[in-house]
Coordinates of C-alpha atoms and ligand atoms in Angstrom, one line a residue:
X29 CA 129.0 4.1 -73.3
X30 CA 132.7 4.2 -73.3
X31 CA 134.6 7.6 -73.0
X32 CA 137.6 8.9 -73.8
X33 CA 140.6 9.1 -71.4
X34 CA 142.5 12.2 -73.3
X35 CA 143.7 15.5 -70.9
X36 CA 142.4 18.5 -73.5
X37 CA 144.9 20.5 -74.2
X38 CA 144.6 24.5 -75.1
X39 CA 147.1 26.2 -78.3
X40 CA 147.9 26.2 -81.7
X41 CA 147.5 22.7 -83.5
X42 CA 150.9 20.4 -83.1
X43 CA 151.6 17.6 -84.3
X44 CA 153.9 15.7 -81.8
X45 CA 150.5 16.1 -79.3
X46 CA 147.9 15.0 -81.7
X47 CA 150.5 12.0 -82.3
X48 CA 150.7 11.4 -78.8
X49 CA 146.8 12.1 -78.0
X50 CA 145.6 9.8 -80.7
X51 CA 147.5 6.7 -79.3
X52 CA 145.7 6.6 -76.2
X53 CA 142.1 7.5 -78.1
X54 CA 140.1 4.6 -77.9
X55 CA 138.5 4.5 -81.5
X56 CA 136.1 1.0 -80.5
X57 CA 134.6 3.5 -78.3
X58 CA 131.9 6.2 -79.2
X59 CA 130.6 9.2 -77.2
X60 CA 129.6 12.0 -80.2
X61 CA 127.6 9.7 -82.3
X62 CA 124.3 10.0 -79.1
X63 CA 124.6 13.4 -80.2
X64 CA 124.1 13.4 -84.0
X65 CA 120.7 12.6 -84.8
X66 CA 120.8 11.5 -88.0
X67 CA 123.9 8.4 -87.2
X68 CA 122.2 8.0 -83.8
X69 CA 118.7 6.6 -85.3
X70 CA 120.5 4.5 -87.6
X71 CA 123.1 3.0 -86.4
X72 CA 123.5 0.6 -89.5
X73 CA 125.0 3.2 -91.6
X74 CA 128.8 3.9 -91.9
X75 CA 128.9 7.5 -92.7
X76 CA 132.7 7.9 -93.9
X77 CA 131.5 11.4 -96.6
X78 CA 132.0 14.5 -94.0
X79 CA 134.7 15.7 -96.1
X80 CA 131.4 16.5 -98.5
X81 CA 129.3 17.5 -95.5
X82 CA 129.4 16.4 -91.9
X83 CA 126.3 15.4 -89.7
X84 CA 125.2 17.9 -87.5
X85 CA 125.0 17.5 -84.1
X86 CA 120.8 17.9 -81.9
X87 CA 122.9 21.2 -80.3
X88 CA 123.1 22.9 -84.0
X89 CA 119.4 22.0 -84.9
X90 CA 117.9 23.3 -82.1
X91 CA 119.8 26.6 -82.1
X92 CA 118.4 26.7 -86.0
X93 CA 114.7 25.8 -84.8
X94 CA 115.7 28.5 -81.7
X95 CA 116.2 31.5 -83.8
X96 CA 113.2 30.6 -85.9
X97 CA 111.4 30.2 -83.0
X98 CA 112.3 33.0 -80.5
X99 CA 114.2 35.3 -82.4
X100 CA 113.1 35.5 -85.6
X101 CA 113.2 39.1 -87.4
X102 CA 115.6 40.6 -90.0
X103 CA 118.8 41.3 -88.0
X104 CA 120.4 45.4 -89.1
X105 CA 116.8 46.4 -89.9
X106 CA 115.3 47.0 -87.2
X107 CA 114.7 49.0 -84.2
X108 CA 112.3 47.2 -81.8
X109 CA 113.7 44.4 -79.9
X110 CA 113.4 41.0 -81.4
X111 CA 115.5 43.0 -84.4
X112 CA 117.8 43.7 -82.0
X113 CA 118.1 40.8 -80.8
X114 CA 118.8 38.6 -83.1
X115 CA 121.0 41.2 -84.4
X116 CA 123.3 40.6 -81.2
X117 CA 122.8 36.5 -81.6
X118 CA 124.3 37.0 -85.4
X119 CA 127.1 39.5 -83.7
X120 CA 127.9 37.4 -81.3
X121 CA 128.7 34.0 -83.7
X122 CA 130.8 36.3 -85.9
X123 CA 133.0 37.0 -82.3
X124 CA 133.5 33.3 -81.7
X125 CA 134.2 33.2 -85.2
X126 CA 137.4 35.2 -85.2
X127 CA 138.1 33.3 -81.6
X128 CA 137.7 29.8 -83.3
X129 CA 140.5 31.3 -86.2
X130 CA 142.2 33.3 -83.5
X131 CA 141.2 36.4 -85.9
X132 CA 142.4 39.8 -84.4
X133 CA 139.2 41.1 -84.9
X134 CA 135.6 40.4 -85.5
X135 CA 134.5 43.1 -88.3
X136 CA 137.3 41.2 -90.1
X137 CA 134.6 38.3 -90.3
X138 CA 132.6 38.1 -93.8
X139 CA 129.9 35.5 -93.5
X140 CA 128.7 34.2 -97.3
X141 CA 127.3 31.3 -97.9
X142 CA 129.9 28.7 -98.5
X143 CA 133.8 28.6 -98.6
X144 CA 132.9 29.0 -102.6
X145 CA 131.6 32.2 -102.1
X146 CA 134.9 33.5 -100.0
X147 CA 137.0 32.3 -102.4
X148 CA 135.0 33.7 -105.5
X149 CA 135.3 37.3 -103.6
X150 CA 138.8 37.2 -102.9
X151 CA 138.9 36.3 -106.9
X152 CA 136.6 38.7 -108.1
X153 CA 137.1 41.6 -105.3
X154 CA 140.9 41.4 -104.9
X155 CA 142.2 39.9 -108.0
X156 CA 140.4 41.5 -109.9
X157 CA 141.4 45.1 -108.7
X158 CA 145.1 44.8 -108.5
X159 CA 145.9 41.7 -111.4
X160 CA 147.5 43.5 -114.7
X161 CA 148.6 41.5 -118.1
X162 CA 152.1 39.6 -117.2
X163 CA 151.0 39.2 -113.6
X164 CA 151.1 35.5 -112.0
X165 CA 148.8 33.6 -109.1
X166 CA 149.6 30.7 -108.3
X167 CA 148.1 28.2 -106.8
X168 CA 148.2 24.1 -106.3
X169 CA 147.3 21.1 -109.2
X170 CA 145.6 19.6 -106.1
X171 CA 143.2 22.7 -105.5
X172 CA 139.5 22.2 -105.2
X173 CA 137.4 23.7 -107.8
X174 CA 136.4 26.4 -105.7
X175 CA 140.4 27.8 -105.4
X176 CA 140.5 27.5 -109.3
X177 CA 137.8 28.2 -111.6
X178 CA 137.5 31.8 -110.1
X179 CA 140.8 32.2 -110.5
X180 CA 141.3 31.2 -114.2
X181 CA 138.6 33.4 -114.7
X182 CA 140.4 36.5 -113.7
X183 CA 143.6 35.8 -115.0
X184 CA 141.3 35.4 -118.6
X185 CA 139.4 38.3 -117.8
X186 CA 142.8 41.0 -116.6
X187 CA 145.7 38.9 -118.4
X188 CA 147.2 37.5 -115.6
X189 CA 148.7 34.0 -115.3
X190 CA 147.3 31.5 -113.4
X191 CA 150.9 28.9 -112.5
X192 CA 150.8 25.8 -110.8
X193 CA 152.2 23.9 -107.7
X194 CA 153.2 20.3 -108.5
X195 CA 153.6 17.8 -105.6
X196 CA 155.7 14.9 -105.7
X197 CA 153.8 11.5 -106.4
X198 CA 152.8 11.1 -102.5
X199 CA 151.2 14.9 -102.5
X200 CA 154.4 16.5 -100.9
X201 CA 155.3 20.0 -102.5
X202 CA 159.0 20.7 -102.4
X203 CA 160.9 23.6 -101.1
X204 CA 162.2 23.8 -104.4
X205 CA 158.6 23.8 -106.3
X206 CA 157.4 26.8 -104.2
X207 CA 160.5 29.0 -104.3
X208 CA 160.8 28.3 -108.4
X209 CA 156.7 28.8 -108.8
X210 CA 156.5 31.8 -106.1
X211 CA 158.4 34.2 -107.7
X212 CA 158.6 37.8 -108.6
X213 CA 155.9 38.3 -111.1
X214 CA 153.3 36.2 -108.1
X215 CA 150.6 38.7 -106.9
X216 CA 148.5 36.3 -105.6
X217 CA 149.1 32.6 -104.1
X218 CA 146.1 30.9 -103.1
X219 CA 146.2 27.3 -101.7
X220 CA 144.7 24.7 -99.9
X221 CA 145.6 24.2 -96.3
X222 CA 144.6 20.3 -96.5
X223 CA 143.7 18.7 -100.1
X224 CA 140.2 17.5 -100.8
X225 CA 141.6 14.4 -102.3
X226 CA 145.4 13.4 -101.1
X227 CA 144.5 14.4 -97.7
X228 CA 148.0 16.1 -97.1
X229 CA 148.3 19.0 -95.2
X230 CA 150.6 22.4 -97.6
X231 CA 153.1 23.5 -96.2
X232 CA 150.9 26.8 -95.8
X233 CA 153.0 28.9 -93.8
X234 CA 156.6 28.4 -95.3
X235 CA 154.5 29.1 -98.7
X236 CA 152.8 32.3 -97.0
X237 CA 156.5 33.5 -96.0
X238 CA 157.7 32.7 -99.6
X239 CA 154.6 34.3 -101.2
X240 CA 155.0 37.4 -98.6
X241 CA 159.0 37.8 -100.3
X242 CA 157.7 38.2 -103.7
X243 CA 155.6 40.9 -102.0
X244 CA 152.2 38.2 -103.0
X245 CA 148.8 38.3 -101.3
X246 CA 148.6 34.8 -99.5
X247 CA 145.1 33.7 -99.4
X248 CA 144.3 30.1 -97.9
X249 CA 141.8 27.8 -98.4
X250 CA 140.4 26.3 -94.9
X251 CA 137.9 24.2 -96.0
X252 CA 139.2 20.5 -95.5
X253 CA 141.2 22.3 -92.4
X254 CA 138.9 24.3 -89.6
X255 CA 136.7 21.1 -89.1
X256 CA 140.0 19.0 -88.2
X257 CA 142.8 21.3 -87.1
X258 CA 143.7 24.4 -84.6
X259 CA 143.4 26.9 -87.2
X260 CA 145.4 30.4 -86.3
X261 CA 144.9 32.3 -88.5
X262 CA 148.4 34.6 -87.5
X263 CA 150.2 31.7 -86.9
X264 CA 149.9 30.5 -90.2
X265 CA 151.1 34.1 -91.4
X266 CA 148.1 34.8 -94.1
X267 CA 145.7 37.5 -95.9
X268 CA 142.6 35.4 -96.2
X269 CA 141.2 32.4 -94.8
X270 CA 137.8 30.8 -96.1
X271 CA 136.0 27.9 -95.4
X272 CA 132.6 26.1 -94.9
X273 CA 130.6 25.6 -92.2
X274 CA 128.6 22.5 -93.0
X275 CA 132.2 20.7 -93.4
X276 CA 132.2 21.3 -89.4
X277 CA 128.7 20.7 -88.3
X278 CA 126.9 23.7 -88.8
X279 CA 123.6 24.5 -90.8
X280 CA 124.8 24.3 -94.7
X281 CA 124.7 27.5 -96.3
X282 CA 126.7 29.4 -94.6
X283 CA 130.5 30.4 -95.7
X284 CA 133.0 32.3 -93.5
X285 CA 135.8 34.9 -94.9
X286 CA 138.2 36.3 -93.3
X287 CA 140.9 38.3 -94.2
X288 CA 143.0 41.3 -93.1
X289 CA 141.2 45.1 -92.5
X290 CA 143.5 46.7 -94.4
X291 CA 142.8 44.6 -97.9
X292 CA 139.0 44.0 -96.9
X293 CA 139.0 47.7 -96.9
X294 CA 140.9 48.0 -100.5
X295 CA 138.2 45.6 -101.6
X296 CA 135.4 46.3 -103.7
X297 CA 132.1 44.6 -102.6
X298 CA 131.3 41.6 -104.9
X299 CA 127.7 41.9 -104.2
X300 CA 125.5 45.4 -103.7
X301 CA 121.9 46.3 -102.8
X302 CA 120.6 46.2 -99.3
X303 CA 122.6 46.2 -95.8
X304 CA 125.9 47.1 -97.4
X305 CA 125.4 50.8 -97.9
X306 CA 125.5 54.0 -95.4
X307 CA 124.3 56.3 -98.0
X308 CA 122.7 56.5 -101.5
X309 CA 121.7 58.8 -103.9
X310 CA 120.8 58.7 -107.7
X311 CA 124.2 58.4 -109.0
X312 CA 126.0 56.8 -105.7
X313 CA 126.3 55.1 -103.3
X314 CA 129.0 54.9 -100.0
X315 CA 129.3 51.4 -98.2
X316 CA 129.0 50.4 -95.7
X317 CA 131.9 49.9 -93.0
X318 CA 133.0 46.1 -92.7
X319 CA 132.1 43.8 -92.6
X320 CA 128.5 45.0 -93.7
X321 CA 130.2 45.8 -97.0
X322 CA 130.4 42.6 -98.2
X323 CA 127.3 40.9 -97.1
X324 CA 124.5 42.4 -99.3
X325 CA 121.0 41.3 -98.7
X326 CA 118.9 39.2 -95.7
X327 CA 121.6 37.3 -94.3
X328 CA 121.0 33.2 -93.1
X329 CA 120.9 34.4 -89.6
X330 CA 119.6 31.0 -88.0
X331 CA 122.2 29.2 -90.3
X332 CA 124.6 31.6 -88.8
X333 CA 123.3 30.9 -85.2
X334 CA 123.6 27.2 -86.2
X335 CA 127.6 28.2 -86.9
X336 CA 128.2 29.3 -83.1
X337 CA 126.7 26.4 -82.1
X338 CA 128.3 24.5 -83.9
X339 CA 131.6 26.3 -82.9
X340 CA 130.0 25.4 -79.1
X341 CA 129.9 22.1 -80.0
X342 CA 133.7 21.5 -81.3
X343 CA 135.1 23.8 -77.9
X344 CA 133.2 22.0 -75.6
X345 CA 134.8 18.8 -77.0
X346 CA 138.5 20.6 -77.3
X347 CA 139.7 21.0 -81.0
X348 CA 142.9 19.0 -80.1
X349 CA 140.5 16.1 -79.0
X350 CA 138.8 15.8 -82.2
X351 CA 142.0 16.2 -83.8
X352 CA 143.4 13.1 -82.1
X353 CA 140.7 11.1 -82.5
X354 CA 140.0 11.2 -86.2
X355 CA 144.0 11.2 -86.5
X356 CA 143.5 8.0 -85.5
X357 CA 140.7 6.6 -87.0
X358 CA 142.5 8.2 -90.7
X359 CA 145.1 6.0 -89.4
X360 CA 143.8 3.0 -88.9
X361 CA 140.9 3.8 -92.1
X362 CA 144.2 3.8 -94.6
X363 CA 146.3 1.2 -92.9
X364 CA 143.3 -1.2 -93.3
X365 CA 142.8 -0.2 -96.6
X366 CA 146.4 -0.9 -97.5
X367 CA 146.3 -4.7 -96.2
X368 CA 143.8 -4.9 -99.0
X369 CA 146.0 -5.9 -102.5
X370 CA 143.3 -5.1 -104.6
X371 CA 143.3 -1.2 -103.4
X372 CA 145.3 1.5 -104.6
X373 CA 145.5 4.5 -102.2
X374 CA 146.2 8.4 -103.5
X375 CA 148.6 10.5 -101.5
X376 CA 151.2 10.0 -98.6
X377 CA 152.1 6.5 -97.8
X378 CA 152.5 7.0 -94.4
X379 CA 148.9 6.5 -93.1
X380 CA 149.5 9.2 -90.2
X381 CA 149.8 11.6 -92.6
X382 CA 146.4 11.8 -94.3
X383 CA 144.4 14.2 -92.6
X384 CA 140.6 13.4 -92.8
X385 CA 140.4 12.0 -96.2
X386 CA 141.9 8.9 -98.3
X387 CA 141.1 8.4 -101.5
X388 CA 141.8 5.0 -103.3
X389 CA 140.9 2.5 -106.2
X390 CA 139.6 -0.8 -106.8
X391 CA 141.7 -2.3 -109.3
X392 CA 139.6 -2.4 -112.5
X393 CA 136.4 -1.2 -110.8
X394 CA 134.7 2.3 -111.6
X395 CA 134.5 4.3 -108.5
X396 CA 131.0 4.4 -108.9
X397 CA 129.9 0.6 -109.2
X398 CA 132.6 0.5 -105.9
X399 CA 130.4 3.2 -103.6
X400 CA 127.1 2.0 -105.5
X401 CA 127.7 -1.2 -103.9
X402 CA 128.9 -0.2 -100.6
X403 CA 125.8 1.7 -99.7
X404 CA 124.4 -2.4 -100.2
X405 CA 126.3 -2.5 -96.8
X406 CA 125.6 0.9 -96.1
X407 CA 128.7 2.1 -95.9
X408 CA 128.5 5.7 -97.9
X409 CA 131.5 7.2 -99.8
X410 CA 131.9 9.3 -102.1
X411 CA 133.2 8.5 -105.7
X412 CA 134.3 10.6 -108.5
X413 CA 136.1 14.3 -109.3
X414 CA 135.8 15.3 -106.3
X415 CA 135.6 18.9 -108.3
X416 CA 139.4 18.8 -108.7
X417 CA 139.9 17.7 -112.7
X418 CA 143.2 18.7 -113.3
X419 CA 145.0 16.8 -110.0
X420 CA 142.8 13.5 -111.5
X421 CA 144.2 14.3 -114.8
X422 CA 147.7 14.6 -113.0
X423 CA 147.1 11.2 -111.1
X424 CA 146.3 9.9 -114.2
X425 CA 142.9 8.9 -113.3
X426 CA 139.6 9.6 -114.3
X427 CA 138.5 9.4 -110.2
X428 CA 138.9 7.7 -108.0
X429 CA 137.0 6.6 -104.5
X430 CA 137.6 9.0 -101.3
X431 CA 136.6 7.8 -98.1
X432 CA 136.5 10.1 -94.9
X433 CA 136.2 10.4 -91.2
X434 CA 135.0 13.1 -88.6
X435 CA 135.5 12.5 -85.2
X436 CA 131.4 10.5 -84.9
X437 CA 133.4 8.0 -86.9
X438 CA 134.4 4.8 -85.1
X439 CA 136.1 1.5 -85.2
X440 CA 133.4 -0.3 -86.7
X441 CA 132.7 2.6 -89.7
X442 CA 135.6 1.4 -90.9
X443 CA 135.6 -2.2 -90.5
X444 CA 132.1 -1.9 -91.9
X445 CA 133.8 -0.2 -95.6
X446 CA 136.4 -3.4 -95.5
X447 CA 134.2 -5.9 -95.2
X448 CA 132.4 -3.8 -97.9
X449 CA 135.2 -3.4 -99.8
X450 CA 135.7 -7.4 -99.5
X451 CA 131.9 -7.8 -101.4
X452 CA 133.0 -5.8 -103.8
X453 CA 135.8 -7.4 -104.8
X454 CA 133.9 -11.1 -104.3
X455 CA 130.8 -9.2 -107.3
X456 CA 133.4 -8.5 -109.5
X457 CA 136.0 -11.4 -109.2
X458 CA 134.1 -14.7 -108.0
X459 CA 135.4 -16.2 -104.9
X460 CA 138.3 -16.7 -106.2
Ligands
PMP28 N1 137.5 24.0 -101.1 C1 138.4 22.7 -100.6 C2 139.8 21.6 -100.2 C3 136.9 21.4 -100.4 O1 137.1 20.6 -99.8 C4 135.3 22.2 -100.7 C5 134.9 21.4 -100.4 N2 134.5 20.0 -101.2 C6 135.4 23.5 -101.4 C7 136.6 23.9 -101.4 C8 134.7 24.2 -101.2 O2 133.4 23.9 -100.3 P1 131.9 24.3 -100.3 O3 131.4 24.1 -101.3 O4 131.3 24.4 -99.2 O5 131.6 26.2 -100.9

């Protein structure tokens, strides 16, 4: 098995480091697939749908199973050794996750089911308690429905107005758009760090600065960034950051919300019930300390332990190395797609500006047909609106195909897609 020659570095994401490292990455070699049982057992599959959900390495599957075999008991609900150990296992992951995104304290890490739940929590709890008629919530047209519908709903309930920032044709937000749309009425700005369709990385630091200048809270949807780049919530300067475990190799059903302590302290809980109280009387209840105030009911402790194993797996490879490999892969993917004259790519023209994702269409062929025919060549891609219907409308299409990479992909996976697309074209157009 070929190994990659890359010296791991530490520190926050830096595009010049990434670009430099990606040049020495050997995408023909693949030292990673063997870590992922589904991929190792099905070498014929080209899995290019990691933006929807990633595969899990054996270490994550083992950690989850180990929890049930060795520690299974309800964390927080017991005073016996097993339960104390289960609680410690969950607490350890909270610390790992805090470090993973450079948060100050594990107490500010709330475990949720997914990014959707984390964003709903911010919208319902923060939005629901601060927004007044005439206030504005600013998002972009490229948001996933999870960072759009919760804001639509809370705006409807409070009388606030939802304002959209629009990018240019390639998906880039201009300074002018940011400054014009985030005005004095803005109370909350919530933006995806990376678009799940266009693959662009939004200028979150700049957006955050503008939001704060105007006295607005700044929330980042990190569902498509946390799996692919160093996230440093302090460097971004955001007030809250949401992501899902399952897109970064951990089990489904585990998500994270980080928010600044003073904000979490002010926010009312979204769910109430067991585990989230300090005391209860017939008429009232006192909430538990952070983060438990937001974690009502029994948590998916095995899933949390799996998330911890996923963070360990990423750290063992090094985010710099992963990011560089994915950068080389997505660049190759976009370049190869752009050489097919029957394919239209959405998002940046420069292949290097795509983060893990390339959306495209095959001229005159419905994306669902493209995906179904590709499946016959064992190529897994996504087709549809990608939970971004307002973006589709803005782009003037109903749906697109989307290929997305993770570090376990290689050149062969992409070549398989490209030859599959040539077959798709031939099915509909003959061999002309
Ligand atoms: N935001 C973005 C940008 C996404 O890509 C996704 C998942 N496709 C989500 C939010 C929602 O993630 P989940 O379904 O894990 O809650």
